[in-house]
Amino acid sequence: MLLFREKVPADWLPKILRNLPAVLVDHAHLERKAATSALNLEKYRDLYPCVEQLNAIAIEELQHFQLVLDLLKKRGIPFGQPYPSPWIAGLMKSVRSGQRHQAIDHLICCSLIEGRSCEKFQVLASKLKDVDSELAEFYAGLVESEGNHYATYLLMAKGIDDEEANARLGYYLDLDFKLIREPNPLPMLH
Ligand SMILES: [Fe+2]
Ligand SMILES: [Fe+2]
C-alpha cells in the first residue's frame, strides 16, 4: 500500500536501537506535531467538510502523544527538547502558496510523514521483539492507526483535485527519495 520509491537507509535502525531513550522523546514530539498538523489542516476552505474527520485524527494523535509520555514516565526519561527534522522541513519547504495548492501539498506532506511512520513503526515492532518487548508491542499497536492517517490524507488530497494530487504525489515521492538519503546522525524517527 505504501508508495515510497526509496527504502529507509540501512543505518537508520542501528542508530535508533543505540538511542532508544532519545528516540522516545523525539517520538513524543512527533505525535504532538501530528496532532497540531491535523488541526492546522482545518484552516483550508477545501477541508471544511472534513473538519470532524480531522478532529478525530487530532484526538488519536494526542492519545498517541499521551501513550509516549506514559512510557517516558515509566522509564524515568524526562520530556525534553525536540530536534528539528531535516526530512520533514525539506518536504514542508515545497508546500506552494495559494489556498487549493497549499491544501493539497500540505495533505501530501502529512500523508508521507504518516506513511514513513507506519513503515518505521512496523520495522521497530519486529526488530525490538528480542530487545525490548514492551516497546515492540507499543510500536505494533500504532502501525494501523498511522497507516490509516496516511491513506486518509492522501484521499483528502485526491478529493480536492485528483489530477493535481497525483502530480504532486509524484513530485513529493521524488523529493522523499532524495531527502531520505541525506545523512542524519541524530537519534530521531524521521
Ligand atoms: Fe500517531
Ligand atoms: Fe498519525
Coordinates of N, CA and C and ligand atoms in Angstrom, one line a residue:
M1 N 0.8 -1.2 0.0 CA 0.0 0.0 0.0 C 0.9 1.3 0.0
L2 N 2.0 1.2 0.7 CA 2.9 2.4 0.7 C 3.6 2.6 -0.6
L3 N 3.7 3.8 -1.1 CA 4.2 4.1 -2.4 C 5.6 4.5 -2.6
F4 N 6.4 4.4 -1.5 CA 7.7 5.0 -1.5 C 8.6 4.5 -2.5
R5 N 9.5 5.3 -3.0 CA 10.4 5.0 -4.1 C 11.8 4.7 -3.6
E6 N 12.0 4.8 -2.3 CA 13.3 4.5 -1.7 C 13.1 3.9 -0.3
K7 N 14.0 2.9 -0.1 CA 13.9 2.2 1.2 C 14.5 3.1 2.3
V8 N 14.1 2.9 3.6 CA 14.7 3.5 4.7 C 16.2 3.1 4.7
P9 N 17.1 4.1 4.9 CA 18.5 3.8 4.8 C 18.9 2.8 5.9
A10 N 19.9 2.0 5.5 CA 20.3 0.8 6.3 C 20.9 1.3 7.7
D11 N 21.4 2.5 7.8 CA 22.0 3.0 9.1 C 20.9 3.5 10.0
W12 N 19.7 3.6 9.6 CA 18.6 4.2 10.4 C 18.4 3.3 11.7
L13 N 18.1 2.0 11.4 CA 17.7 1.1 12.5 C 18.8 1.0 13.6
P14 N 20.1 0.8 13.3 CA 21.1 0.7 14.3 C 21.2 2.0 15.1
K15 N 21.1 3.1 14.4 CA 21.1 4.4 15.1 C 19.9 4.5 16.2
I16 N 18.8 4.0 15.8 CA 17.6 4.1 16.6 C 17.8 3.1 17.8
L17 N 18.3 1.9 17.6 CA 18.4 0.9 18.6 C 19.5 1.3 19.7
R18 N 20.5 2.1 19.2 CA 21.5 2.6 20.1 C 21.0 3.7 21.0
N19 N 19.9 4.4 20.7 CA 19.5 5.6 21.4 C 18.0 5.6 21.7
L20 N 17.5 4.5 22.2 CA 16.1 4.4 22.5 C 15.5 5.5 23.4
P21 N 16.1 5.9 24.5 CA 15.5 6.9 25.3 C 15.3 8.3 24.5
A22 N 16.4 8.7 23.8 CA 16.3 9.9 23.0 C 15.2 9.8 21.9
V23 N 15.1 8.6 21.3 CA 14.2 8.3 20.2 C 12.7 8.5 20.8
L24 N 12.5 8.0 22.0 CA 11.2 8.1 22.6 C 10.8 9.6 22.8
V25 N 11.7 10.4 23.2 CA 11.5 11.8 23.4 C 11.1 12.4 22.0
D26 N 11.9 12.1 21.0 CA 11.6 12.6 19.6 C 10.2 12.1 19.2
H27 N 9.9 10.8 19.5 CA 8.6 10.3 19.1 C 7.5 11.1 19.8
A28 N 7.7 11.4 21.1 CA 6.6 12.2 21.8 C 6.3 13.5 21.0
H29 N 7.4 14.2 20.6 CA 7.2 15.4 19.8 C 6.5 15.1 18.5
L30 N 6.9 14.0 17.9 CA 6.3 13.7 16.6 C 4.8 13.5 16.7
E31 N 4.3 12.9 17.7 CA 2.9 12.7 17.9 C 2.2 14.1 18.2
R32 N 2.9 14.9 19.0 CA 2.4 16.2 19.3 C 2.2 17.0 18.1
K33 N 3.3 16.9 17.2 CA 3.2 17.7 15.9 C 2.1 17.1 15.0
A34 N 1.9 15.8 15.0 CA 0.9 15.2 14.2 C -0.5 15.7 14.6
A35 N -0.7 15.9 15.9 CA -2.0 16.4 16.4 C -2.2 17.8 15.9
T36 N -1.1 18.7 16.0 CA -1.3 20.0 15.6 C -1.4 20.1 14.1
S37 N -0.8 19.2 13.4 CA -0.9 19.3 11.9 C -2.4 19.0 11.5
A38 N -3.0 18.0 12.1 CA -4.4 17.7 11.8 C -5.3 18.9 12.1
L39 N -5.0 19.6 13.2 CA -5.8 20.8 13.4 C -5.5 21.9 12.4
N40 N -4.2 22.1 12.1 CA -3.8 23.1 11.1 C -4.5 22.9 9.7
L41 N -4.7 21.6 9.4 CA -5.3 21.4 8.1 C -6.8 21.9 8.0
E42 N -7.4 22.1 9.2 CA -8.8 22.5 9.3 C -8.9 24.0 8.8
K43 N -7.8 24.7 8.6 CA -7.9 26.1 8.2 C -8.2 26.2 6.7
Y44 N -8.0 25.1 5.9 CA -8.2 25.2 4.4 C -9.7 25.1 4.1
R45 N -10.2 26.0 3.3 CA -11.6 26.0 2.9 C -12.0 24.7 2.3
D46 N -11.1 24.1 1.4 CA -11.5 22.8 0.8 C -11.6 21.7 1.8
L47 N -11.1 21.9 3.0 CA -11.2 20.8 4.0 C -12.3 21.1 5.1
Y48 N -13.0 22.1 4.9 CA -14.1 22.4 5.9 C -15.0 21.2 6.0
P49 N -15.4 20.5 4.9 CA -16.3 19.3 5.1 C -15.6 18.2 5.8
C50 N -14.3 18.2 6.0 CA -13.6 17.1 6.6 C -13.2 17.5 8.1
V51 N -13.8 18.5 8.6 CA -13.4 19.0 9.9 C -13.5 18.0 11.0
E52 N -14.6 17.2 11.0 CA -14.8 16.2 12.1 C -13.8 15.0 11.9
Q53 N -13.5 14.6 10.7 CA -12.5 13.6 10.4 C -11.1 14.0 10.9
L54 N -10.8 15.3 10.6 CA -9.5 15.8 11.1 C -9.5 15.9 12.6
N55 N -10.6 16.3 13.2 CA -10.6 16.3 14.7 C -10.3 14.9 15.2
A56 N -10.9 13.9 14.6 CA -10.8 12.6 15.1 C -9.3 12.2 15.0
I57 N -8.6 12.6 13.9 CA -7.2 12.3 13.8 C -6.4 13.0 14.9
A58 N -6.7 14.3 15.1 CA -6.0 15.1 16.1 C -6.2 14.4 17.5
I59 N -7.4 13.9 17.8 CA -7.6 13.3 19.1 C -6.8 12.0 19.2
E60 N -6.7 11.2 18.1 CA -6.0 10.0 18.1 C -4.5 10.3 18.3
E61 N -4.0 11.3 17.6 CA -2.6 11.7 17.8 C -2.2 12.2 19.2
L62 N -3.2 12.9 19.8 CA -3.0 13.3 21.2 C -2.9 12.1 22.1
Q63 N -3.8 11.1 21.8 CA -3.7 9.9 22.6 C -2.4 9.2 22.4
H64 N -1.9 9.2 21.2 CA -0.5 8.6 21.0 C 0.5 9.4 21.8
F65 N 0.4 10.7 21.7 CA 1.3 11.6 22.5 C 1.3 11.2 23.9
Q66 N 0.1 11.0 24.5 CA 0.0 10.7 25.9 C 0.6 9.3 26.2
L67 N 0.4 8.3 25.3 CA 1.0 7.0 25.4 C 2.5 7.1 25.5
V68 N 3.1 7.9 24.6 CA 4.6 8.0 24.7 C 5.0 8.7 26.0
L69 N 4.2 9.7 26.4 CA 4.6 10.4 27.7 C 4.5 9.4 28.8
D70 N 3.5 8.5 28.8 CA 3.4 7.5 29.9 C 4.6 6.6 29.9
L71 N 5.1 6.2 28.7 CA 6.3 5.4 28.6 C 7.5 6.1 29.1
L72 N 7.6 7.4 28.8 CA 8.7 8.2 29.3 C 8.7 8.2 30.8
K73 N 7.5 8.4 31.4 CA 7.4 8.5 32.8 C 7.8 7.1 33.4
K74 N 7.3 6.1 32.9 CA 7.5 4.7 33.4 C 9.0 4.4 33.4
R75 N 9.7 4.9 32.4 CA 11.1 4.6 32.2 C 12.1 5.7 32.8
G76 N 11.5 6.7 33.5 CA 12.3 7.7 34.1 C 13.0 8.6 33.1
I77 N 12.5 8.7 31.9 CA 13.1 9.6 30.9 C 12.4 10.9 30.9
P78 N 13.1 12.0 31.1 CA 12.5 13.3 31.1 C 12.1 13.8 29.7
F79 N 10.9 14.4 29.6 CA 10.4 15.0 28.3 C 11.4 16.2 28.0
G80 N 12.0 16.2 26.9 CA 13.0 17.3 26.6 C 12.7 18.0 25.3
Q81 N 13.7 18.6 24.8 CA 13.6 19.4 23.6 C 13.6 18.6 22.3
P82 N 12.8 19.0 21.3 CA 12.8 18.3 20.1 C 13.9 18.7 19.2
Y83 N 14.4 17.7 18.3 CA 15.3 18.0 17.2 C 14.5 18.4 16.0
P84 N 14.9 19.4 15.3 CA 14.2 19.7 14.0 C 14.6 18.6 13.0
S85 N 13.6 18.1 12.3 CA 13.8 17.0 11.3 C 14.1 17.7 9.9
P86 N 15.3 17.4 9.4 CA 15.6 18.0 8.0 C 14.7 17.4 7.0
W87 N 14.3 16.1 7.2 CA 13.5 15.4 6.2 C 12.1 16.1 6.2
I88 N 11.5 16.3 7.4 CA 10.2 16.9 7.4 C 10.3 18.4 6.9
A89 N 11.3 19.1 7.3 CA 11.5 20.5 6.9 C 11.6 20.6 5.4
G90 N 12.4 19.6 4.8 CA 12.6 19.6 3.4 C 11.3 19.3 2.6
L91 N 10.4 18.5 3.1 CA 9.1 18.3 2.5 C 8.3 19.5 2.6
M92 N 8.2 20.1 3.8 CA 7.3 21.2 4.0 C 7.7 22.5 3.3
K93 N 9.0 22.6 3.0 CA 9.6 23.8 2.3 C 9.0 23.9 0.9
S94 N 8.5 22.7 0.3 CA 8.0 22.7 -1.0 C 6.5 22.9 -1.1
V95 N 5.9 23.2 0.0 CA 4.4 23.4 0.0 C 4.2 24.8 -0.7
R96 N 3.4 24.8 -1.7 CA 3.2 26.0 -2.5 C 2.1 26.9 -1.8
S97 N 2.1 28.2 -2.2 CA 1.1 29.0 -1.6 C -0.2 29.0 -2.5
G98 N -1.2 29.6 -2.0 CA -2.5 29.6 -2.8 C -3.4 28.5 -2.2
Q99 N -4.6 28.9 -1.7 CA -5.4 28.0 -0.9 C -5.4 26.6 -1.4
R100 N -5.8 26.3 -2.6 CA -6.0 25.0 -3.0 C -4.7 24.2 -3.2
H101 N -3.7 24.8 -3.8 CA -2.4 24.2 -3.9 C -1.8 23.9 -2.6
Q102 N -1.9 24.9 -1.7 CA -1.3 24.7 -0.3 C -2.0 23.5 0.4
A103 N -3.3 23.5 0.3 CA -4.0 22.4 1.0 C -3.6 21.0 0.4
I104 N -3.5 20.9 -0.9 CA -3.1 19.6 -1.5 C -1.7 19.2 -1.1
D105 N -0.7 20.2 -1.2 CA 0.7 19.9 -0.8 C 0.8 19.6 0.7
H106 N 0.1 20.3 1.5 CA 0.2 20.1 2.9 C -0.3 18.7 3.3
L107 N -1.5 18.3 2.6 CA -2.0 17.0 2.9 C -1.1 15.9 2.4
I108 N -0.4 16.1 1.3 CA 0.5 15.0 0.8 C 1.7 14.9 1.7
C109 N 2.2 16.1 2.2 CA 3.4 16.0 3.1 C 3.0 15.2 4.4
C110 N 1.8 15.6 4.9 CA 1.3 14.9 6.1 C 1.1 13.4 5.8
S111 N 0.6 13.1 4.6 CA 0.4 11.7 4.3 C 1.8 10.9 4.2
L112 N 2.8 11.5 3.6 CA 4.1 10.9 3.6 C 4.7 10.7 4.9
I113 N 4.5 11.7 5.8 CA 5.1 11.6 7.2 C 4.4 10.4 7.9
E114 N 3.1 10.3 7.8 CA 2.3 9.2 8.4 C 2.8 7.9 7.8
G115 N 3.0 7.9 6.5 CA 3.3 6.7 5.8 C 4.7 6.2 6.2
R116 N 5.7 7.1 6.3 CA 7.0 6.7 6.8 C 6.9 6.3 8.3
S117 N 6.1 6.9 9.1 CA 5.9 6.5 10.5 C 5.4 5.1 10.5
C118 N 4.4 4.8 9.7 CA 3.8 3.5 9.7 C 4.9 2.4 9.3
E119 N 5.6 2.7 8.3 CA 6.7 1.8 7.8 C 7.7 1.6 8.9
K120 N 8.2 2.7 9.5 CA 9.3 2.6 10.5 C 8.7 1.9 11.8
F121 N 7.5 2.2 12.2 CA 6.9 1.5 13.4 C 6.8 0.0 13.2
Q122 N 6.5 -0.4 11.9 CA 6.5 -1.8 11.6 C 7.8 -2.5 11.8
V123 N 8.9 -1.8 11.3 CA 10.2 -2.3 11.4 C 10.6 -2.4 12.9
L124 N 10.2 -1.4 13.7 CA 10.6 -1.4 15.1 C 9.8 -2.5 15.9
A125 N 8.5 -2.7 15.5 CA 7.7 -3.7 16.1 C 8.4 -5.1 16.0
S126 N 9.0 -5.3 14.8 CA 9.6 -6.6 14.6 C 11.0 -6.7 15.1
K127 N 11.8 -5.6 15.0 CA 13.2 -5.7 15.4 C 13.4 -5.5 16.9
L128 N 12.4 -4.9 17.6 CA 12.6 -4.7 19.0 C 12.1 -5.9 19.9
K129 N 11.5 -6.9 19.2 CA 10.9 -8.0 19.9 C 11.8 -8.7 20.9
D130 N 13.1 -8.9 20.5 CA 14.0 -9.6 21.4 C 14.8 -8.6 22.3
V131 N 14.7 -7.3 21.9 CA 15.5 -6.3 22.7 C 14.7 -5.7 23.8
D132 N 13.4 -5.4 23.4 CA 12.5 -4.6 24.4 C 11.1 -4.9 24.0
S133 N 10.6 -6.0 24.5 CA 9.3 -6.5 24.1 C 8.1 -5.5 24.3
E134 N 8.3 -4.7 25.4 CA 7.2 -3.7 25.7 C 7.2 -2.7 24.6
L135 N 8.3 -2.2 24.2 CA 8.4 -1.2 23.1 C 7.9 -1.8 21.8
A136 N 8.3 -3.1 21.5 CA 7.9 -3.7 20.3 C 6.4 -3.8 20.2
E137 N 5.7 -4.1 21.3 CA 4.2 -4.2 21.3 C 3.7 -2.8 21.1
F138 N 4.3 -1.8 21.8 CA 3.8 -0.4 21.7 C 3.8 0.0 20.2
Y139 N 4.9 -0.3 19.5 CA 5.0 0.2 18.1 C 4.1 -0.6 17.2
A140 N 3.9 -1.9 17.5 CA 3.0 -2.7 16.7 C 1.6 -2.1 16.9
G141 N 1.2 -1.6 18.0 CA -0.1 -1.1 18.3 C -0.4 0.2 17.6
L142 N 0.7 0.9 17.0 CA 0.5 2.2 16.4 C 0.4 2.1 14.8
V143 N 0.9 0.9 14.3 CA 1.0 0.8 12.9 C -0.3 1.0 12.1
E144 N -1.3 0.4 12.5 CA -2.6 0.5 11.8 C -3.1 1.9 11.8
S145 N -3.0 2.6 12.9 CA -3.5 4.0 13.0 C -2.8 4.9 12.1
E146 N -1.4 4.8 12.1 CA -0.6 5.7 11.2 C -0.9 5.4 9.8
G147 N -1.1 4.1 9.5 CA -1.4 3.7 8.1 C -2.7 4.3 7.6
N148 N -3.7 4.3 8.5 CA -5.0 4.9 8.2 C -4.8 6.4 8.0
H149 N -4.0 7.1 8.8 CA -3.8 8.5 8.6 C -3.2 8.8 7.2
Y150 N -2.2 8.0 6.9 CA -1.5 8.1 5.6 C -2.6 8.0 4.4
A151 N -3.4 7.0 4.5 CA -4.4 6.8 3.4 C -5.5 7.9 3.5
T152 N -5.9 8.3 4.7 CA -6.9 9.4 4.8 C -6.5 10.7 4.2
Y153 N -5.2 11.1 4.5 CA -4.7 12.4 4.0 C -4.6 12.3 2.5
L154 N -4.1 11.2 2.0 CA -4.0 11.0 0.5 C -5.3 11.1 -0.2
L155 N -6.3 10.5 0.4 CA -7.7 10.5 -0.2 C -8.3 11.9 -0.1
M156 N -8.0 12.6 1.0 CA -8.5 14.0 1.1 C -7.8 14.9 0.0
A157 N -6.5 14.7 -0.3 CA -5.9 15.5 -1.3 C -6.5 15.2 -2.7
K158 N -6.7 13.9 -2.9 CA -7.3 13.5 -4.2 C -8.8 14.0 -4.3
G159 N -9.4 14.1 -3.2 CA -10.8 14.6 -3.2 C -10.9 16.0 -3.6
I160 N -9.8 16.8 -3.3 CA -9.8 18.2 -3.7 C -9.6 18.3 -5.2
D161 N -8.6 17.6 -5.7 CA -8.3 17.6 -7.2 C -7.5 16.4 -7.5
D162 N -8.1 15.4 -8.1 CA -7.4 14.1 -8.3 C -6.1 14.2 -9.1
E163 N -6.3 14.9 -10.2 CA -5.1 15.0 -11.2 C -4.0 15.8 -10.5
E164 N -4.3 16.9 -9.9 CA -3.3 17.7 -9.2 C -2.6 16.9 -8.1
A165 N -3.4 16.2 -7.3 CA -2.9 15.5 -6.2 C -1.9 14.4 -6.7
N166 N -2.3 13.7 -7.8 CA -1.4 12.7 -8.3 C -0.1 13.2 -8.8
A167 N -0.2 14.4 -9.5 CA 1.0 15.1 -9.9 C 1.9 15.5 -8.8
R168 N 1.3 16.0 -7.7 CA 2.1 16.4 -6.6 C 2.7 15.2 -5.8
L169 N 1.9 14.2 -5.8 CA 2.4 13.0 -5.1 C 3.6 12.5 -5.7
G170 N 3.7 12.5 -7.1 CA 4.9 12.1 -7.8 C 6.0 13.0 -7.4
Y171 N 5.8 14.3 -7.4 CA 6.8 15.3 -7.0 C 7.4 15.0 -5.6
Y172 N 6.4 14.8 -4.7 CA 6.9 14.6 -3.3 C 7.6 13.2 -3.1
L173 N 7.2 12.2 -3.9 CA 7.8 10.9 -3.7 C 9.3 11.0 -4.2
D174 N 9.5 11.8 -5.3 CA 10.9 12.1 -5.7 C 11.7 12.8 -4.7
L175 N 11.0 13.8 -4.1 CA 11.7 14.6 -3.1 C 12.0 13.7 -1.9
D176 N 11.1 12.9 -1.4 CA 11.4 12.0 -0.3 C 12.6 11.1 -0.7
F177 N 12.6 10.6 -1.9 CA 13.7 9.7 -2.4 C 15.1 10.4 -2.2
K178 N 15.1 11.7 -2.5 CA 16.3 12.5 -2.3 C 16.6 12.8 -0.8
L179 N 15.6 13.2 -0.1 CA 15.8 13.7 1.2 C 16.1 12.6 2.2
I180 N 15.5 11.4 2.0 CA 15.7 10.3 3.0 C 17.1 9.8 2.9
R181 N 17.9 10.1 1.8 CA 19.2 9.6 1.7 C 20.2 10.5 2.3
E182 N 19.8 11.7 2.7 CA 20.7 12.7 3.4 C 21.1 12.1 4.7
P183 N 22.4 12.1 5.1 CA 22.7 11.5 6.4 C 22.2 12.4 7.5
N184 N 21.7 11.7 8.5 CA 21.2 12.4 9.7 C 21.7 11.6 11.0
P185 N 22.7 12.0 11.6 CA 23.3 11.2 12.7 C 22.4 11.3 14.0
L186 N 21.4 12.2 14.1 CA 20.7 12.4 15.3 C 19.7 11.3 15.5
P187 N 19.4 10.9 16.8 CA 18.6 9.8 17.2 C 17.1 10.2 17.0
M188 N 16.6 10.3 15.8 CA 15.2 10.6 15.5 C 14.6 9.7 14.5
L189 N 13.2 9.6 14.7 CA 12.5 8.7 13.8 C 12.5 9.2 12.4
H190 N 12.4 10.5 12.1 CA 12.5 11.0 10.7 C 13.6 12.0 10.5
Ligands
FE1 FE 0.3 9.0 15.8
FE2 FE -0.7 9.6 12.6

